[in-house]
Coordinates of C-alpha atoms in Angstrom, one line a residue:
M525 CA -11.6 2.0 -23.3
R526 CA -10.8 5.3 -21.5
I527 CA -10.4 5.0 -17.7
L528 CA -10.0 7.8 -15.2
V529 CA -8.4 6.8 -11.9
V530 CA -9.3 9.2 -9.0
T531 CA -7.0 9.1 -6.0
P532 CA -5.7 11.9 -3.8
F533 CA -2.2 10.5 -3.6
F534 CA -0.2 9.2 -6.6
Y535 CA 3.3 9.2 -7.9
P536 CA 5.7 10.6 -6.7
H537 CA 3.9 10.1 -3.4
V538 CA 4.8 6.7 -1.8
G539 CA 2.2 4.4 -0.3
G540 CA 0.5 1.1 -0.7
S541 CA -2.8 2.3 -2.3
Q542 CA -0.8 4.3 -4.8
S543 CA 1.5 1.4 -5.7
Y544 CA -1.6 -0.8 -6.2
M545 CA -3.0 1.5 -8.9
E546 CA 0.3 2.2 -10.4
D547 CA 1.3 -1.4 -10.8
L548 CA -2.1 -2.5 -11.9
Y549 CA -2.5 0.0 -14.7
A550 CA 1.1 0.0 -15.8
Y551 CA 0.7 -3.6 -16.6
V552 CA -2.8 -3.1 -18.2
L553 CA -1.4 -0.4 -20.5
S554 CA 1.5 -2.6 -21.5
S555 CA -0.7 -5.5 -22.5
H556 CA -4.0 -3.9 -23.7
K557 CA -3.4 -1.4 -26.5
D558 CA -7.1 -0.4 -26.6
V559 CA -7.0 1.0 -23.0
R560 CA -6.0 4.6 -22.1
V561 CA -5.6 5.6 -18.4
D562 CA -5.5 9.0 -16.8
V563 CA -5.0 9.6 -13.1
L564 CA -6.6 12.6 -11.4
C565 CA -4.8 13.2 -8.1
Y566 CA -3.9 16.1 -5.8
N567 CA -0.6 17.9 -6.0
T568 CA 0.7 17.2 -2.5
L569 CA 4.4 17.5 -3.4
G570 CA 4.6 20.4 -5.8
S571 CA 5.0 18.2 -8.9
P572 CA 4.3 19.3 -12.5
K573 CA 0.6 19.8 -13.2
T574 CA 0.6 17.1 -15.8
Q575 CA 3.0 14.2 -16.4
T576 CA 3.2 10.9 -18.3
Y577 CA 4.6 8.1 -16.2
K578 CA 4.6 4.5 -17.2
R579 CA 2.2 5.4 -20.0
I580 CA -0.2 6.8 -17.4
R581 CA -1.2 10.4 -17.9
I582 CA -1.2 12.1 -14.5
I583 CA -3.3 15.3 -13.9
R584 CA -2.5 17.0 -10.5
I585 CA -5.0 19.4 -8.9
S586 CA -3.7 22.0 -6.4
C587 CA -4.6 21.2 -2.8
W588 CA -4.3 22.0 0.8
N589 CA -2.5 19.5 3.0
I590 CA -4.7 19.1 6.1
L591 CA -2.8 16.1 7.6
T592 CA 0.5 15.6 5.9
D593 CA 0.6 12.4 3.9
Q594 CA -2.8 11.4 5.2
F595 CA -5.5 13.9 4.1
C596 CA -5.8 16.8 1.7
I597 CA -8.5 18.9 0.1
P598 CA -8.4 20.0 -3.5
H599 CA -8.8 23.6 -4.7
P600 CA -12.5 23.5 -5.7
F601 CA -12.5 25.7 -8.8
E602 CA -9.6 23.9 -10.3
L603 CA -11.3 20.5 -9.6
I604 CA -14.6 21.6 -11.0
S605 CA -13.0 23.0 -14.1
F606 CA -11.4 19.7 -14.8
L607 CA -14.6 17.7 -14.2
F608 CA -16.6 20.0 -16.5
S609 CA -14.1 20.0 -19.3
H610 CA -13.7 16.2 -19.2
R611 CA -17.3 15.2 -18.8
S612 CA -17.2 13.3 -22.1
S613 CA -13.7 11.9 -21.9
Y614 CA -14.1 8.6 -20.1
D615 CA -15.8 5.2 -20.2
L616 CA -15.1 4.2 -16.6
I617 CA -14.2 6.0 -13.4
H618 CA -12.1 4.1 -10.8
A619 CA -11.9 5.6 -7.4
S620 CA -9.3 4.5 -4.9
T621 CA -10.0 4.1 -1.1
R622 CA -13.1 5.2 0.7
F623 CA -13.1 8.1 3.2
F624 CA -11.0 10.5 1.1
D625 CA -13.1 13.4 -0.2
S626 CA -12.6 12.0 -3.7
S627 CA -14.5 8.8 -2.8
L628 CA -17.5 11.0 -1.9
W629 CA -17.8 13.2 -5.0
T630 CA -16.6 10.7 -7.6
P631 CA -19.8 8.5 -7.8
L632 CA -21.9 11.6 -7.9
W633 CA -20.0 13.0 -10.9
A634 CA -20.1 9.6 -12.6
K635 CA -23.9 9.5 -12.3
I636 CA -24.2 13.0 -13.7
I637 CA -22.1 12.2 -16.8
G638 CA -23.6 8.7 -17.1
V639 CA -20.4 6.7 -16.7
P640 CA -20.0 3.5 -14.6
C641 CA -18.0 4.1 -11.4
I642 CA -16.1 1.6 -9.3
L643 CA -14.2 1.8 -6.0
T644 CA -11.2 -0.2 -4.8
D645 CA -11.0 -0.1 -1.0
H646 CA -7.9 -1.0 1.0
C647 CA -8.7 -0.3 4.6
V648 CA -9.7 -2.8 7.3
G649 CA -11.3 -0.6 10.0
H650 CA -12.1 3.0 10.4
P651 CA -9.3 5.7 10.0
I652 CA -7.1 6.1 13.0
H653 CA -5.1 9.0 14.3
K654 CA -2.9 9.6 17.4
N655 CA -5.2 12.5 18.2
L656 CA -8.3 10.9 19.7
L657 CA -10.6 13.8 18.6
I658 CA -9.5 13.5 15.0
G659 CA -9.9 9.8 15.2
H660 CA -13.5 10.1 16.5
I661 CA -14.4 12.6 13.8
A662 CA -13.0 10.4 11.1
T663 CA -15.1 7.4 12.4
L664 CA -18.2 9.6 12.4
I665 CA -17.6 10.6 8.8
D666 CA -16.9 7.0 7.9
N667 CA -20.2 5.9 9.4
T668 CA -22.3 8.6 7.8
L669 CA -21.1 10.3 4.6
V670 CA -18.9 7.4 3.5
R671 CA -21.7 4.9 4.2
V672 CA -24.0 6.8 1.9
S673 CA -21.4 7.3 -0.9
L674 CA -20.6 3.5 -1.0
Q675 CA -24.1 2.8 -2.1
A676 CA -23.7 5.0 -5.2
Y677 CA -20.9 2.9 -6.8
D678 CA -21.7 0.4 -9.5
R679 CA -19.2 -2.0 -8.0
V680 CA -16.9 -2.1 -5.0
F681 CA -13.6 -4.1 -4.9
A682 CA -11.7 -5.0 -1.8
T683 CA -7.9 -5.7 -1.8
S684 CA -8.2 -8.5 0.7
K685 CA -10.8 -10.9 2.3
A686 CA -10.3 -8.9 5.5
A687 CA -11.3 -5.7 3.8
Q688 CA -14.2 -7.5 2.1
S689 CA -15.5 -8.7 5.4
F690 CA -15.2 -5.3 7.0
L691 CA -17.2 -3.7 4.2
K692 CA -19.9 -6.3 4.5
K693 CA -20.2 -6.2 8.3
T694 CA -19.9 -2.4 8.6
F695 CA -21.6 -1.0 5.6
G696 CA -23.6 -3.9 4.1
I697 CA -21.5 -3.7 0.9
N698 CA -20.9 -6.9 -1.1
A699 CA -17.4 -6.3 -2.5
K700 CA -15.4 -8.5 -4.8
V701 CA -11.8 -9.3 -3.8
H702 CA -9.0 -8.3 -6.1
Y703 CA -5.6 -8.7 -4.8
A704 CA -2.6 -6.6 -5.5
G705 CA 0.1 -8.1 -7.7
V706 CA 3.9 -7.9 -7.8
D707 CA 6.2 -7.8 -10.7
T708 CA 8.2 -11.0 -10.1
T709 CA 10.7 -10.1 -12.8
F710 CA 11.6 -6.9 -11.1
F711 CA 11.6 -8.0 -7.4
T712 CA 13.9 -11.0 -7.5
P713 CA 16.2 -12.8 -5.0
S714 CA 20.0 -12.8 -5.0
E715 CA 22.5 -15.0 -3.4
K716 CA 22.7 -14.3 0.3
R717 CA 26.2 -13.7 1.5
T718 CA 27.2 -15.6 4.6
S719 CA 30.3 -13.5 5.4
R720 CA 28.3 -10.5 6.7
K721 CA 25.9 -10.0 9.6
I722 CA 22.3 -11.0 9.1
R723 CA 20.4 -8.1 7.5
V724 CA 16.9 -7.2 8.7
V725 CA 14.9 -4.6 6.7
Y726 CA 11.7 -2.6 7.1
A727 CA 10.2 -0.8 4.2
G728 CA 7.1 1.4 4.3
R729 CA 5.9 4.8 5.5
M730 CA 7.8 6.1 8.6
I731 CA 4.7 6.9 10.7
G732 CA 3.6 5.8 14.1
S733 CA 0.8 3.4 13.1
K734 CA 3.2 1.3 11.0
G735 CA 5.0 0.2 14.2
V736 CA 8.3 1.8 13.2
E737 CA 9.1 3.0 16.7
E738 CA 8.5 -0.4 18.2
L739 CA 10.8 -2.0 15.6
F740 CA 13.5 0.7 16.2
E741 CA 13.5 -0.2 19.9
T742 CA 14.0 -3.8 19.0
A743 CA 16.8 -3.0 16.6
K744 CA 18.6 -1.0 19.4
K745 CA 18.8 -4.2 21.5
M746 CA 20.3 -6.3 18.6
P747 CA 23.6 -4.7 17.5
F748 CA 24.8 -8.1 16.2
L749 CA 22.4 -7.6 13.2
Q750 CA 22.3 -5.0 10.4
W751 CA 19.1 -3.0 10.3
I752 CA 17.8 -1.0 7.4
F753 CA 14.7 1.3 7.6
V754 CA 13.4 2.4 4.2
G755 CA 10.6 4.9 3.5
P756 CA 9.5 8.5 3.9
G757 CA 7.4 9.9 6.7
T758 CA 7.2 12.1 9.8
L759 CA 9.5 9.8 11.9
E760 CA 12.3 9.7 9.4
K761 CA 14.3 12.7 10.7
Q762 CA 13.7 11.8 14.3
L763 CA 15.1 8.3 13.9
Q764 CA 18.0 9.6 11.9
R765 CA 18.9 11.9 14.8
R766 CA 18.6 9.1 17.3
V767 CA 20.9 6.9 15.3
Q768 CA 23.5 9.7 15.3
N769 CA 23.0 10.8 18.9
E770 CA 23.0 7.3 20.4
D771 CA 25.8 6.0 18.2
L772 CA 23.7 3.2 16.7
N773 CA 26.0 2.2 13.9
H774 CA 24.2 -1.0 13.2
I775 CA 21.0 0.8 12.1
R776 CA 20.6 2.7 8.8
I777 CA 17.7 5.1 8.1
R778 CA 17.5 5.3 4.3
G779 CA 14.4 7.3 4.0
E780 CA 12.6 7.4 0.6
V781 CA 14.2 5.4 -2.2
D782 CA 13.1 4.6 -5.7
K783 CA 11.8 1.2 -6.6
R784 CA 15.0 0.0 -8.2
T785 CA 16.9 0.8 -5.0
L786 CA 14.2 -0.9 -2.9
A787 CA 14.4 -4.0 -5.0
R788 CA 18.2 -4.1 -4.6
I789 CA 17.9 -3.6 -0.8
L790 CA 15.4 -6.4 -0.4
S791 CA 17.3 -8.8 -2.6
C792 CA 20.4 -8.6 -0.5
S793 CA 18.6 -8.8 2.9
D794 CA 17.6 -11.8 4.9
I795 CA 14.6 -10.9 7.1
F796 CA 11.8 -8.5 6.5
V797 CA 9.7 -7.2 9.4
H798 CA 6.3 -5.6 8.9
P799 CA 5.3 -4.4 12.5
S800 CA 2.2 -2.4 11.5
F801 CA -0.9 -1.8 13.6
H802 CA -2.3 0.4 10.8
H803 CA -5.6 -0.3 9.2
E804 CA -3.9 -2.4 6.5
G805 CA -5.8 -3.9 3.6
F806 CA -3.3 -6.0 1.8
P807 CA 0.3 -4.9 2.3
G808 CA 2.0 -5.0 -1.1
I809 CA 5.4 -4.7 0.5
L810 CA 4.9 -8.3 1.8
L811 CA 4.6 -9.4 -1.8
E812 CA 7.8 -7.6 -2.8
A813 CA 9.6 -9.1 0.2
G814 CA 8.3 -12.6 -0.8
A815 CA 9.3 -12.2 -4.4
S816 CA 12.8 -11.2 -3.1
K817 CA 12.9 -14.4 -1.1
L818 CA 13.1 -13.0 2.4
A819 CA 11.9 -14.6 5.6
V820 CA 9.0 -12.5 6.8
I821 CA 7.7 -11.5 10.2
A822 CA 4.4 -9.6 10.1
T823 CA 1.8 -8.4 12.5
D824 CA -1.7 -10.0 12.3
V825 CA -3.5 -7.0 10.9
G826 CA -5.9 -6.7 7.9
G827 CA -5.0 -9.0 5.0
S828 CA -1.5 -9.8 6.1
K829 CA -2.5 -13.4 7.0
E830 CA -3.6 -13.9 3.4
I831 CA 0.0 -13.6 2.4
V832 CA 1.9 -14.7 5.5
I833 CA 0.4 -18.1 6.5
P834 CA 1.6 -18.7 10.1
N835 CA 4.6 -21.0 10.2
K836 CA 4.2 -21.9 6.5
T837 CA 5.1 -18.8 4.6
G838 CA 6.2 -16.6 7.5
I839 CA 5.8 -15.7 11.1
L840 CA 2.6 -13.8 12.3
I841 CA 2.7 -12.0 15.6
P842 CA 0.1 -9.8 17.5
P843 CA 0.4 -6.0 16.8
K844 CA 2.0 -3.8 19.4
D845 CA 3.6 -6.8 21.1
Q846 CA 7.2 -5.9 21.7
D847 CA 8.1 -9.2 23.3
A848 CA 6.6 -11.3 20.5
L849 CA 8.5 -9.1 18.0
Q850 CA 11.8 -9.6 19.6
K851 CA 11.3 -13.4 20.0
A852 CA 10.3 -13.8 16.4
V853 CA 13.4 -12.0 15.2
M854 CA 15.6 -14.0 17.5
H855 CA 13.9 -17.2 16.4
L856 CA 14.7 -16.6 12.7
V857 CA 18.2 -15.3 13.5
G858 CA 19.0 -18.5 15.4
N859 CA 17.6 -20.9 12.8
K860 CA 19.1 -20.6 9.3
M861 CA 17.2 -23.6 7.9
L862 CA 13.8 -22.1 9.1
R863 CA 14.7 -18.8 7.5
K864 CA 15.4 -20.6 4.2
N865 CA 12.3 -22.7 4.3
L866 CA 9.9 -19.9 5.1
A867 CA 11.5 -17.6 2.5
T868 CA 11.3 -20.3 -0.1
A869 CA 7.6 -21.1 0.7
L870 CA 6.6 -17.5 0.6
Y871 CA 8.5 -17.0 -2.7
N872 CA 6.7 -19.9 -4.3
H873 CA 3.3 -18.7 -2.8
V874 CA 3.8 -15.2 -4.2
R875 CA 4.9 -16.3 -7.7
K876 CA 1.9 -18.7 -7.9
H877 CA -0.9 -16.5 -6.7
F878 CA 0.2 -12.8 -6.8
D879 CA 2.2 -12.2 -10.0
V880 CA 1.0 -8.9 -11.4
K881 CA 0.3 -10.5 -14.8
K882 CA -2.2 -12.8 -13.3
T883 CA -3.9 -10.4 -10.9
S884 CA -4.2 -7.6 -13.5
E885 CA -5.8 -9.9 -16.1
Q886 CA -8.2 -11.0 -13.4
F887 CA -9.1 -7.4 -12.7
I888 CA -9.6 -6.5 -16.4
A889 CA -12.0 -9.5 -16.7
S890 CA -13.9 -8.2 -13.6
L891 CA -14.3 -4.8 -15.3
L892 CA -16.5 -6.2 -18.0
P893 CA -19.8 -6.3 -15.9
A894 CA -19.1 -2.7 -14.8
R895 CA -19.0 -1.6 -18.5
Q896 CA -22.3 -3.2 -19.5

C-alpha cells in the first residue's frame, strides 16, 4: 500500500497536527512492511527538498509564508509538476486539517487520478487570528470553499469527539473519531526529587492563542516555583527579553527543543499547564504529559476534556480565566497527595486508551473501507 500524506507543515516544523501524522505513520511503517509513506509538504523552513525521516520520505515544495507558522501558499508550477509526475504512484491520499489550501485541491487531484482520498481534521471551530479582518475572511472561506471541499473526500476523520461534533453541526459531515497516540515507551516518568522547588512546565507553540502570555503573568507572581516554557513561536524572543529585563530568574524560556529533550523535561517536572484558547482538536502534548506522569491543568477547549477528566485525571479550567489558572496552580502546589493521585490516574488513562500502538492499529483497520 502506497500512501501520500498531504500537509502544509511537517518535520522539522513543530505542531500538534504534524506530530499526529509523524507518530501515526512512523509506527505504521515499523509494524507494516507492506506500507510505504510519502509526505508532501511545504518548505517553510528552508529544509532539503527531499529527506527520509523515520522511514517516511518527505518531499518539500517551495512556498510563500503568508502568515508565519500558520498559513502558506505553494509555488504552483513546482506543485503541479509533482502532482503530474506522481499521478500513478499512490493507492491512498491522506490530507491533514481542513482550511489549508492543500485540503481544497487534494480531493480534486485524487478524483482525477482515481485514488481514494481521506481527511483528518483537528480543529474545533473556525480559524482565529488576532486581526479581526483576517479572522472574518478565514471564517468566510471555511463556510464556503472548505464546506464544498469536505464533500469530496471519501472519508473524514476527526481527532476528537469535539471535532467530530463541530464537523457534523457546521458542515453536515459524518466523521469517524481517531485519537492521537503517544509512545509510552519514549515518554516515561522518572522519580520526582523532593529537594528542589516544584517544577511547572508548558510545552507548545509560543503564540498568543495558546495562552502563553496569561501563563507567563501567573508565573511572574509565583517565584517560589520553577517555571519552564518550551516551544517555538512569535512570542519566544519577547518572553526571553522579559525574563532578562525583569530579572525573573525562576522562569526559563527554552524555545524549540527536540523530542528527546522534551521527554526529559517532562519526566523531571511536577505540573503541566495547557492554558490554550486555540481551536484545539485533541492536544497531543497532554498525552505526553500524562505518559510522563505529571499532574495536569488544562483549559476546557476542544477535545481536552476527553483526556483531562475533571478532578479525576486532572484539573479543567475555563479559557482566558487568569484567576482560575492561578487558583488551580496553587491548589496543586499545596496538595502533594492530590498531585500524585491526579498524575497517576492520568498516567493509567493514557497508557490504557492512547498508546500509539493501539491507536495506530485502529486507524489502519479504519483505512480498509477507504481502499475498497
